[in-house]
Short mmCIF file of C-alpha atoms in Angstrom, two decimals:
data_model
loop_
_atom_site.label_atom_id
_atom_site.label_comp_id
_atom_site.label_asym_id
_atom_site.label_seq_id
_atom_site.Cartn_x
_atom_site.Cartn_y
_atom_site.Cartn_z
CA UNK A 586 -3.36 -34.31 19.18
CA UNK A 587 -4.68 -35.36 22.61
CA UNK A 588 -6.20 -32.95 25.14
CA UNK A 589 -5.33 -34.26 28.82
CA UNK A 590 -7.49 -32.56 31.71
CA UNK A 591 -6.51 -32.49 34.89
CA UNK A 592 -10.35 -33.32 37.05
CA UNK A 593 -9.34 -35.19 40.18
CA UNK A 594 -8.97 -33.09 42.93
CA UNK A 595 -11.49 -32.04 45.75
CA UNK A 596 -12.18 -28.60 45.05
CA UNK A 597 -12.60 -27.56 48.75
CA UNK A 598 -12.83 -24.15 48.67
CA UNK A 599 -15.78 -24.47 46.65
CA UNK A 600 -17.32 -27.81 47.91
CA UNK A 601 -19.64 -26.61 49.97
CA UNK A 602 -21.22 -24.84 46.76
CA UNK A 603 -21.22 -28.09 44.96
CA UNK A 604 -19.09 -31.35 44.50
CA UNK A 605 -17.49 -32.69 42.67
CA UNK A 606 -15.41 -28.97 41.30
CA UNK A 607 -15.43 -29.77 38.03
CA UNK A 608 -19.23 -30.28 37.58
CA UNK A 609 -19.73 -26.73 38.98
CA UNK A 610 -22.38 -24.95 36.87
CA UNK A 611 -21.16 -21.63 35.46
CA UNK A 612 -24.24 -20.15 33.30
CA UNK A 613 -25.63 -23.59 31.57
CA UNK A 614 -22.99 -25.53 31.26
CA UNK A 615 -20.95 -27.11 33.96
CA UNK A 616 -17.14 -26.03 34.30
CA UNK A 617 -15.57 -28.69 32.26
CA UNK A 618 -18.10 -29.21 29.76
CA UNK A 619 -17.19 -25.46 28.98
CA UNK A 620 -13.54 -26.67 28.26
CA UNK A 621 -14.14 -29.36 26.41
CA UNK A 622 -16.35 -27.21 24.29
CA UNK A 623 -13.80 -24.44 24.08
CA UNK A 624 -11.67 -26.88 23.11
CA UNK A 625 -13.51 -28.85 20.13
CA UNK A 626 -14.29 -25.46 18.88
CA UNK A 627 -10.78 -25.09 17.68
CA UNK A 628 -11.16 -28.32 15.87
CA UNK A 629 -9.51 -30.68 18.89
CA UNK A 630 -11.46 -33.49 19.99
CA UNK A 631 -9.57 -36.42 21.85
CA UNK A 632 -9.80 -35.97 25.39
CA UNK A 633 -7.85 -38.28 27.82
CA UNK A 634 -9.68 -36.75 31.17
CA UNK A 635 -8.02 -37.41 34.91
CA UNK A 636 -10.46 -38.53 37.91
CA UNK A 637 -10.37 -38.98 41.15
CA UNK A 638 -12.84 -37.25 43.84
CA UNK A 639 -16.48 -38.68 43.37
CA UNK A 640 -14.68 -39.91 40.00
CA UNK A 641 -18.00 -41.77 38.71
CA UNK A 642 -20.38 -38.85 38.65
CA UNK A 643 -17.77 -36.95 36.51
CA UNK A 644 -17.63 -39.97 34.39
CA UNK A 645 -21.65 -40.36 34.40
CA UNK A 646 -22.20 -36.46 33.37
CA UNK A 647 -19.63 -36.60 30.45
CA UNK A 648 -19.67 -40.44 29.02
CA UNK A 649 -17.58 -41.48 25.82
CA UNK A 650 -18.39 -37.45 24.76
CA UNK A 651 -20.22 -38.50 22.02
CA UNK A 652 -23.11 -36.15 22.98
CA UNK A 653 -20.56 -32.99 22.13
CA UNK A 654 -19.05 -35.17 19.17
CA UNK A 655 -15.67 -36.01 20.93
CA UNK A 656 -13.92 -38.89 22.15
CA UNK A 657 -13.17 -39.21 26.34
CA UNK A 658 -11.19 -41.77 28.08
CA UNK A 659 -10.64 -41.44 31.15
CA UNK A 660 -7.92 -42.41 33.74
CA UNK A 661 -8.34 -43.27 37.21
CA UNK A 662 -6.12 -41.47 40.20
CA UNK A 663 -6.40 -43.28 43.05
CA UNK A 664 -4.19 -40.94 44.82
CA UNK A 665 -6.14 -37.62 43.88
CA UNK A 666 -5.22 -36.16 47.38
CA UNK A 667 -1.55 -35.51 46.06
CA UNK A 668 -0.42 -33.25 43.69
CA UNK A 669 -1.44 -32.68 40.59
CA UNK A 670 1.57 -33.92 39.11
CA UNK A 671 0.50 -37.47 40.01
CA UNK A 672 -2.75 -36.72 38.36
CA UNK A 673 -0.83 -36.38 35.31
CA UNK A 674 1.82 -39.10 35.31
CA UNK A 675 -1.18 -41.85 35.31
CA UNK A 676 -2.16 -40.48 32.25
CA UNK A 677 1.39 -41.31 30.78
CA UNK A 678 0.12 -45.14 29.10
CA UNK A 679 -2.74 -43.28 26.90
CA UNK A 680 -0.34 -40.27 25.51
CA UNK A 681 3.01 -40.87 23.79
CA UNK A 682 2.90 -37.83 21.63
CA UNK A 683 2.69 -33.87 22.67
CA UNK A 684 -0.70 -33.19 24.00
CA UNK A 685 -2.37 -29.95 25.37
CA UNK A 686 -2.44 -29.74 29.04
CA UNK A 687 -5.68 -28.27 31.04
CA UNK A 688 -7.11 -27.65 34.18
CA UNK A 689 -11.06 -28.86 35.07
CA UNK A 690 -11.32 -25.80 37.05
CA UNK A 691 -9.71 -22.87 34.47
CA UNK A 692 -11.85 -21.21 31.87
CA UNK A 693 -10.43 -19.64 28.62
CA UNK A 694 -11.07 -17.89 25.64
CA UNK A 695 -10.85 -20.24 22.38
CA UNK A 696 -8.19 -17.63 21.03
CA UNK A 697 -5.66 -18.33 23.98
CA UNK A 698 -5.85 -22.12 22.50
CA UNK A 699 -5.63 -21.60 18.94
CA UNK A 700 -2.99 -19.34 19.08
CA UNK A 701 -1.17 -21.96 21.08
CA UNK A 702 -1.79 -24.96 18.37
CA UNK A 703 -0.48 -22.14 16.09
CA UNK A 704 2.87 -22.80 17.52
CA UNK A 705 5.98 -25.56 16.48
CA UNK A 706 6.74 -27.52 19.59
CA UNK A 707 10.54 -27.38 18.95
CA UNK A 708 11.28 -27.15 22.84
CA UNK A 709 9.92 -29.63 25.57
CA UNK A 710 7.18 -27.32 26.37
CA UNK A 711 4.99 -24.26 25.90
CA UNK A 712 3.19 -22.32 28.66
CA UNK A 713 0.44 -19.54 27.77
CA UNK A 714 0.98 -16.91 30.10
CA UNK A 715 -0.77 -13.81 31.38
CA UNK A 716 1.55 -10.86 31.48
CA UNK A 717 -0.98 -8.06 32.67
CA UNK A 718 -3.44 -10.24 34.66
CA UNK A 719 -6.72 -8.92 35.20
CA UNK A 720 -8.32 -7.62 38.54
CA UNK A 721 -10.16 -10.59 38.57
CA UNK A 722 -6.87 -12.75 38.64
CA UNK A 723 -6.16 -13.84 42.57
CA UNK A 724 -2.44 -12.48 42.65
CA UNK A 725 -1.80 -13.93 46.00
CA UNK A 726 -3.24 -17.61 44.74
CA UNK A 727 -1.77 -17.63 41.65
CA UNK A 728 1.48 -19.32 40.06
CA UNK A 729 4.06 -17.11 38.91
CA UNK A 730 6.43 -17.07 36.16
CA UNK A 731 10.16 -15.54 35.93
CA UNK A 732 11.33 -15.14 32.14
CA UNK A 733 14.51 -14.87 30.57
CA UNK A 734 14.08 -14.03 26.54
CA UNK A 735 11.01 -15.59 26.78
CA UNK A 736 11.80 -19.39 28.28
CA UNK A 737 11.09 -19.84 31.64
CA UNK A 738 13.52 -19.65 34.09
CA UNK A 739 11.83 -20.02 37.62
CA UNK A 740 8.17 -20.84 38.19
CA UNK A 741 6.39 -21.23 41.59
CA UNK A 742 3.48 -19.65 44.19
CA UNK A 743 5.97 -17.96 46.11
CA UNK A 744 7.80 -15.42 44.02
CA UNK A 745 8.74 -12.49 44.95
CA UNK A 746 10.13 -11.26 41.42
CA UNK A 747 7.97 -12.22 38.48
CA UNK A 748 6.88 -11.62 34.74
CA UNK A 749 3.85 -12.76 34.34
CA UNK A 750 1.15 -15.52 35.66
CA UNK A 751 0.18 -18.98 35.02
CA UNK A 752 -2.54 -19.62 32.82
CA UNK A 753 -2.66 -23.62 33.38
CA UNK A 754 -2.36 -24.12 29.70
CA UNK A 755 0.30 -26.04 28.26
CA UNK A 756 1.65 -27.95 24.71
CA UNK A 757 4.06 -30.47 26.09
CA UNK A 758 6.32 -33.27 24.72
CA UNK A 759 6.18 -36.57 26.88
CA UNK A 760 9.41 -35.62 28.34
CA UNK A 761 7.32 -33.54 31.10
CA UNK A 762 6.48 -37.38 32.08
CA UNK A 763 10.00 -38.31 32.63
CA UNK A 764 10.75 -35.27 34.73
CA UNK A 765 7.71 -35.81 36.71
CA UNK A 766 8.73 -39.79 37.48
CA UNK A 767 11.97 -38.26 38.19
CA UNK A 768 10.41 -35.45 40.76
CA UNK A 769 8.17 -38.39 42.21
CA UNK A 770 11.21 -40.42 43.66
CA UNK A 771 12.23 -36.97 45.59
CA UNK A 772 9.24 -36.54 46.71
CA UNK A 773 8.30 -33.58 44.48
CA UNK A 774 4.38 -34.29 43.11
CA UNK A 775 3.41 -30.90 41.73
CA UNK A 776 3.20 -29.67 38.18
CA UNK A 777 5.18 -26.03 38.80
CA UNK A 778 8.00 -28.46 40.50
CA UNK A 779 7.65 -30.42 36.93
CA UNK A 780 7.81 -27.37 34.84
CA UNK A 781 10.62 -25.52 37.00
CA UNK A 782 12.71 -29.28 36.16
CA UNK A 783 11.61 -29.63 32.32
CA UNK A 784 12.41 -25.73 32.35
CA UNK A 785 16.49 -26.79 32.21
CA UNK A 786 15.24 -28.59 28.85
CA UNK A 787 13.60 -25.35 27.64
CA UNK A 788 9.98 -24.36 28.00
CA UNK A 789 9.00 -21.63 25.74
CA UNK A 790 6.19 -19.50 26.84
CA UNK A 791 3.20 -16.89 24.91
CA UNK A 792 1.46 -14.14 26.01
CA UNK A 793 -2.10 -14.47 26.04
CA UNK A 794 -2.40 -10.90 25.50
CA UNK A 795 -6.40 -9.66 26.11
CA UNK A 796 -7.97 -12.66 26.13
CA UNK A 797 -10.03 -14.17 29.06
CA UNK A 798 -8.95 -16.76 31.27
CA UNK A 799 -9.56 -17.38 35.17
CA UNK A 800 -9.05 -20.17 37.78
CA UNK A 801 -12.30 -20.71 39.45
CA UNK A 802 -11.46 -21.60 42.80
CA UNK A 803 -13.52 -19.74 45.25
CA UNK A 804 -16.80 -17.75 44.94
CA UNK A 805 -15.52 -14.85 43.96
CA UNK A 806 -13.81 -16.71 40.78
CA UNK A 807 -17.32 -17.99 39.83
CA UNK A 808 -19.12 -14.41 40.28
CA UNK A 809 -16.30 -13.21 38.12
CA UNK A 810 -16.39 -15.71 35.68
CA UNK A 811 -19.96 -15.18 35.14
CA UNK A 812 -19.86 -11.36 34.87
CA UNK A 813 -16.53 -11.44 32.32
CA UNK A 814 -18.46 -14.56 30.26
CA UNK A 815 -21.61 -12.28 30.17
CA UNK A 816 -19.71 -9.62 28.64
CA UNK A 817 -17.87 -11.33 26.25
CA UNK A 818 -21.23 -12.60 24.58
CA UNK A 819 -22.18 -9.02 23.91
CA UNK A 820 -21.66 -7.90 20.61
CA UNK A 821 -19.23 -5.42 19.55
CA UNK A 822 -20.92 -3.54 17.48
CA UNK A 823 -23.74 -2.91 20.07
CA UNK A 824 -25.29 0.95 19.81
CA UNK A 825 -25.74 3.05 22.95
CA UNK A 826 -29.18 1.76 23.84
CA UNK A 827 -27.47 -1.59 24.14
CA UNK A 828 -25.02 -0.82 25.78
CA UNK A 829 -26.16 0.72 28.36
CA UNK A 830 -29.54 -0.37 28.75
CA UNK A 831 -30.80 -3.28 27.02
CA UNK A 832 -27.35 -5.53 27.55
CA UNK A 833 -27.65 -5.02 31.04
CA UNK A 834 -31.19 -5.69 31.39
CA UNK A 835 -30.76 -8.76 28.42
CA UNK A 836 -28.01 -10.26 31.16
CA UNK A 837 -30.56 -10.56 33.23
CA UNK A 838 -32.84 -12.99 31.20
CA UNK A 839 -29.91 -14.81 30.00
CA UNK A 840 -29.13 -15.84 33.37
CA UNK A 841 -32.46 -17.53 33.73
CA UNK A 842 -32.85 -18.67 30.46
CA UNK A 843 -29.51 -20.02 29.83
CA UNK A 844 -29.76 -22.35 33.25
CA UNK A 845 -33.22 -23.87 30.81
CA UNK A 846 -33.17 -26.35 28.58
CA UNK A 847 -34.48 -23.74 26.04
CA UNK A 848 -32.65 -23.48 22.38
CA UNK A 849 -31.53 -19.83 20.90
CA UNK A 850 -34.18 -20.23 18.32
CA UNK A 851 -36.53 -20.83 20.29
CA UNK A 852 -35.81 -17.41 21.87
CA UNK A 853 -35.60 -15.62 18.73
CA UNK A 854 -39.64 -16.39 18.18
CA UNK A 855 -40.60 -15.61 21.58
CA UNK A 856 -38.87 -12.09 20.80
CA UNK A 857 -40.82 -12.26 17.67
CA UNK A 858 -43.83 -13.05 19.29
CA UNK A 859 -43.66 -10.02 21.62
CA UNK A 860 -43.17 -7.98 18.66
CA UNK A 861 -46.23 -9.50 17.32
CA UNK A 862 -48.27 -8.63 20.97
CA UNK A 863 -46.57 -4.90 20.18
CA UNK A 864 -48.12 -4.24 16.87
CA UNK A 865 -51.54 -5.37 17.66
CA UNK A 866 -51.41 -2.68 21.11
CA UNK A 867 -50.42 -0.31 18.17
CA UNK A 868 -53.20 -1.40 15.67
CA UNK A 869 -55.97 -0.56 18.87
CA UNK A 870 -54.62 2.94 18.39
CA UNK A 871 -55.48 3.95 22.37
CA UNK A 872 -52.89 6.13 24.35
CA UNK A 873 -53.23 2.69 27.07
CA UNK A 874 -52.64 0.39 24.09
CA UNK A 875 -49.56 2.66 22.65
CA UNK A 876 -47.95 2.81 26.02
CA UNK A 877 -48.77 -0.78 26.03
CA UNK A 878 -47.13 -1.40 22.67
CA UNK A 879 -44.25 0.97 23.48
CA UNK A 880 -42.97 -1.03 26.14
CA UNK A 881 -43.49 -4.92 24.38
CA UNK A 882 -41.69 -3.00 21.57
CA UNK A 883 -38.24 -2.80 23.81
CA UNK A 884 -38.84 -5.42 25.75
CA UNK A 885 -38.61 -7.36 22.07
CA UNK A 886 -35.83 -5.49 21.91
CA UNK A 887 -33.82 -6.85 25.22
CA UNK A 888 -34.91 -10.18 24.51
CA UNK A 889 -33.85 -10.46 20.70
CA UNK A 890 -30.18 -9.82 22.79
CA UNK A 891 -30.61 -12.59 24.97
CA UNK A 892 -30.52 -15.52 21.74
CA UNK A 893 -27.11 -14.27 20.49
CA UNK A 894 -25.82 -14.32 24.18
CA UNK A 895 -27.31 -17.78 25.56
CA UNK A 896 -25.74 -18.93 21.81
CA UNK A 897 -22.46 -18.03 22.40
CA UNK A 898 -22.74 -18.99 26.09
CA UNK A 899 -23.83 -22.40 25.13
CA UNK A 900 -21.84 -23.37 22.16
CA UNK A 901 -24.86 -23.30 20.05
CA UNK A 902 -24.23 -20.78 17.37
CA UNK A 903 -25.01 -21.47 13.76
CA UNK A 904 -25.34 -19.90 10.75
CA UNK A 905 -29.20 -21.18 10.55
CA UNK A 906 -29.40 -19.51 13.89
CA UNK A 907 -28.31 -16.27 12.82
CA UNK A 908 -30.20 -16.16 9.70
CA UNK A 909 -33.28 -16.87 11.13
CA UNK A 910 -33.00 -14.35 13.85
CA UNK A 911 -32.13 -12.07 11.27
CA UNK A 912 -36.05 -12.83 9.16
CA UNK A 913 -37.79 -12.42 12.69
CA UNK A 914 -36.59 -9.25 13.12
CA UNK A 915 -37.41 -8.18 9.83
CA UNK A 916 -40.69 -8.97 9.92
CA UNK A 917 -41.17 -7.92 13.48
CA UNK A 918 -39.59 -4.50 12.42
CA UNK A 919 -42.38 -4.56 9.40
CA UNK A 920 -45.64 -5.28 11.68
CA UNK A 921 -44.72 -2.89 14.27
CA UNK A 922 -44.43 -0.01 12.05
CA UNK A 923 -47.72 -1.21 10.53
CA UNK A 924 -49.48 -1.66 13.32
CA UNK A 925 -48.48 1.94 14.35
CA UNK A 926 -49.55 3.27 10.74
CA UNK A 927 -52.93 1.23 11.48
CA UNK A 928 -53.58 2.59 14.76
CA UNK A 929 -52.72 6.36 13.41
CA UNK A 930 -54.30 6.46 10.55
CA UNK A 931 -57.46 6.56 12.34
CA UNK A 932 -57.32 9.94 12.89
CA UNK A 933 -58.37 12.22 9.37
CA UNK A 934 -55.81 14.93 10.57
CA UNK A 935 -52.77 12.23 9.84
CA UNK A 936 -53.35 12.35 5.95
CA UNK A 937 -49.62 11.55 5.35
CA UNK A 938 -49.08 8.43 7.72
CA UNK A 939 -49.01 5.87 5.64
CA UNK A 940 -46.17 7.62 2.95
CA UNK A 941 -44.42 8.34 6.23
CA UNK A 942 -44.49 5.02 7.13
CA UNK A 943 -43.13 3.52 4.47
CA UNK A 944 -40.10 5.69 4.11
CA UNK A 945 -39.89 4.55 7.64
CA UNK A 946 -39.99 1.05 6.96
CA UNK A 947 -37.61 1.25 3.83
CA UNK A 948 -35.25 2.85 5.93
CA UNK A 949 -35.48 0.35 8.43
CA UNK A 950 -34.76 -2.71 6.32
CA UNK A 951 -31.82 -0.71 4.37
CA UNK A 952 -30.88 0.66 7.99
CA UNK A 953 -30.65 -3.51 8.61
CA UNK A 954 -28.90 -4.04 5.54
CA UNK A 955 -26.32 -2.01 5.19
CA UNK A 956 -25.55 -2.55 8.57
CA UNK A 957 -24.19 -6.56 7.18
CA UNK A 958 -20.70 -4.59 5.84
CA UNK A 959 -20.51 -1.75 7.85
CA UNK A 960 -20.33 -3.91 11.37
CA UNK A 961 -17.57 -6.00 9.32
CA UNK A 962 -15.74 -2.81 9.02
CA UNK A 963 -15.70 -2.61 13.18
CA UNK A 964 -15.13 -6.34 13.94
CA UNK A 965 -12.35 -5.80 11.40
CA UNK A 966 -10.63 -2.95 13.36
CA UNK A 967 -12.16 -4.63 16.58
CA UNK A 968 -12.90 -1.36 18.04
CA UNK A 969 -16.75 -0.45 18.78
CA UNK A 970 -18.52 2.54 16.47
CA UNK A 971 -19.39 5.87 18.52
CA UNK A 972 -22.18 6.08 17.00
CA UNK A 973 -24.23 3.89 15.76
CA UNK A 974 -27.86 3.85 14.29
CA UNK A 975 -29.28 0.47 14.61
CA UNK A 976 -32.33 -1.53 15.80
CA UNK A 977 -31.87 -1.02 19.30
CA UNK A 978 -32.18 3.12 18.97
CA UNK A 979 -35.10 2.66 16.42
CA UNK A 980 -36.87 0.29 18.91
CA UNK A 981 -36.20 2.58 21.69
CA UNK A 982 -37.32 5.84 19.82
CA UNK A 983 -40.73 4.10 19.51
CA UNK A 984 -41.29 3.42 23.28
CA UNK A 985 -40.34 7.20 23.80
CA UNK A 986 -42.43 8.03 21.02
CA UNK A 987 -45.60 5.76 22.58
CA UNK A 988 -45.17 7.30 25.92
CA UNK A 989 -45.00 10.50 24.96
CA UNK A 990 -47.94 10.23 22.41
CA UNK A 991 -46.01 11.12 19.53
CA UNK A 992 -45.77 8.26 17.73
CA UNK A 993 -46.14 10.33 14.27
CA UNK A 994 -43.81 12.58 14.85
CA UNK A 995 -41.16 9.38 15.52
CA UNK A 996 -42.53 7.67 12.29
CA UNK A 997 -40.62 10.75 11.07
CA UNK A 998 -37.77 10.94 12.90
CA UNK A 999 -37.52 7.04 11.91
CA UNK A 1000 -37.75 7.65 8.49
CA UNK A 1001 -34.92 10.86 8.08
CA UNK A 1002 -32.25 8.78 10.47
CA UNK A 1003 -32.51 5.69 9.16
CA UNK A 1004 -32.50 6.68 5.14
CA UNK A 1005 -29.70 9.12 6.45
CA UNK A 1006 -27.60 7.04 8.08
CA UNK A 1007 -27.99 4.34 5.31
CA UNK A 1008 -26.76 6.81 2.65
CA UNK A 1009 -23.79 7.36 4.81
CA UNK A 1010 -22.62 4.35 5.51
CA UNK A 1011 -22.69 3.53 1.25
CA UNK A 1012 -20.91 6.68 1.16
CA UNK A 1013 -18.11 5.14 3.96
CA UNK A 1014 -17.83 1.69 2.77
CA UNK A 1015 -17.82 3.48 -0.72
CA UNK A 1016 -14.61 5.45 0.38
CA UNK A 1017 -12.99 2.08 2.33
CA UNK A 1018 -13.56 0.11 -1.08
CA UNK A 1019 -11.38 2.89 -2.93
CA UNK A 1020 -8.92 3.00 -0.30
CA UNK A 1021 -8.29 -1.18 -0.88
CA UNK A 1022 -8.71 -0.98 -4.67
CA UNK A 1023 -4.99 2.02 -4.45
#
């Protein structure tokens, strides 16, 4: 199946900003490249791609595609000023089957697509719509759609009485081609004019339910789109320290980072390394060098969030990735607490540090561990733990601890919450595996 984006248009709204539209940068990656990444995700990758405005620096950014492992063709509207349904007619010698429709300018959620590929084409057309748009959803902008038992039955800009909103995403049959040639010789060049038409053939339509989508067309739609895309990369199993402190500070970095030419691994070891700078502030054993260490130890913390996010941002997730971010933190986890049992076991009045320690540290990794099946359980349910014992709240005790000079007294409180809350999540997954085995 063929993937046919719509890129010819001006973009004026948004042209001061940068030109041509489709080449705007939205956190790393420019607006289409994000599509076409979206799209090859879900295992599509034939592109047939529409120019027209400044058509040769879309074509000079993006190629054959071979780069992102696709194939491109392009075709050429000289009349890009019209409609877009003249954009999509001159794409009408390269596609002779049913073909996924797209905007350059709207961003999606993968799951919005592969539900749609889910679906028989037993109609002329299918529409993905939005039946409880979002606040960040222009109202007043965007294209409406009137229902009847799910088909469409009136589409347009103007309506006054509507169901739900125009996504721009579309499985068609070529027939939308012959209604469009049709609405040409009346003068009618947009695509809602084509759908309302193929519409009388039947045009089927699916809820996109929660997932993301948004038209960028102004600079408000590109703030938005940033902020929403931001979230999404955030775990869902985040604790309360990320949550509400090192996500929002981690957003920050990713920002800058992700507008660098800098990999997720290569991330992952600078976190390391600032774990590494922590455990030698703790070895010195100082009050300057603990506070010191305290705050590299978070600050390892917020940027261990940032790989994950710039991944996901970026298209770049892999297993290797994961696993290897996974070993860093392991070890960095292992040389902090050291480093704190080295710098406190200086003083002769700390007899018990280094038993302490350990249980610390073996509560730590299990803490890690365990964590593997019990975050499954969430993602599972796709609802976020109240509670949740993890890195970030161990990492975060030890600043507190290092500020407060009482780094002993967390070694403790690290060892009883973390061997705790181990032994009940074996206990919980213990009880869900009897549940599935009745």
């Amino acid at each position: 199946m063929k993937v046919l984006i719509i890129a010819s248009g001006r973009g004026r709204r948004l042209e001061k900003r940068f030109s041509p539209k489709p080449l705007l940068p939205l956190l790393g990656l420019s607006l289409i490249e994000r599509i076409i990444l979206t799209v090859k995700k879900e295992g599509v990758r034939d592109f047939v791609i529409v120019v027209g405005y400044l058509k040769e620096k879309i074509k000079e950014k993006l190629g054959d595609g071979g780069k992102w492992g696709v194939n491109i063709e392009y075709v050429e509207n000289e009349q890009w000023e019209k409609e877009n349904g003249v954009s999509i007619l001159c794409a009408h010698s390269l596609i002779r089957e049913n073909f996924i429709l797209l905007m350059a300018d709207h961003i999606f959620e993968g799951n919005i697509l592969r539900k749609l590929l889910k679906q028989n084409l037993e109609c002329a057309g299918i529409l993905c719509v939005d039946k409880n748009p979002g606040e960040h959803i222009d109202l007043e902008d965007a294209t409406k759609v009137k229902l009847k038992e799910g088909m469409i039955e009136d589409i347009g800009k103007d309506l006054d009485n509507w169901d739900a909103i125009d996504t721009g995403i579309f499985l068609l049959s070529p027939q939308i081609f012959e209604v469009l040639e049709e609405n040409l010789s009346q003068g009618k060049t947009t695509l809602s004019e084509g759908i309302k038409a193929l519409a009388s053939r039947g045009v089927k339509t699916i809820d996109i339910e929660d997932n993301f989508w948004i038209d960028v067309d102004t600079e408000k739609d590109l703030k938005n789109a940033e902020i929403i895309l931001l979230k999404k990369a955030r775990k869902l199993t985040d604790g309360v320290v990320s949550c509400y402190l090192n996500r929002p500070l981690s957003a920050f970095f990713t920002k800058m980072l992700v507008r660098k030419d800098i990999s997720p691994n290569a991330i992952s070891f600078l976190s390391f390394f600032i774990a590494l700078l922590a455990s030698f502030f703790f070895f010195r054993g100082a009050y300057f060098f603990n506070f010191l260490g305290g705050v590299f130890t978070q600050l390892s913390s917020v940027i261990d969030g940032c790989d994950g996010e710039i991944a996901k941002l970026k298209f770049k997730e892999s297993e290797y990735g994961a696993w290897l971010d996974t070993c860093l933190d392991r070890y960095a986890d292992a040389l902090i607490i050291l480093g704190i049992c080295l710098g406190l076991s200086r003083n002769v009045f700390l007899k018990n540090v280094w038993v302490v320690g350990f249980l610390a540290l073996l509560g730590s990794f299990m803490n890690s561990y365990t964590a593997i099946k019990y975050d499954t359980l969430f993602r599972e349910k796709n609802v976020r733990p109240k509670i949740r014992v993890g890195r970030d709240l161990r990492y975060f005790l030890i600043m507190v601890g290092a500020i407060f000079g009482r780094l002993f007294f967390v070694l403790y409180l690290l060892a009883f919450l973390t061997n705790a809350e181990s032994i009940r999540r074996i206990y919980v997954l213990g009880r869900r595996s009897d549940e599935k085995n009745l």
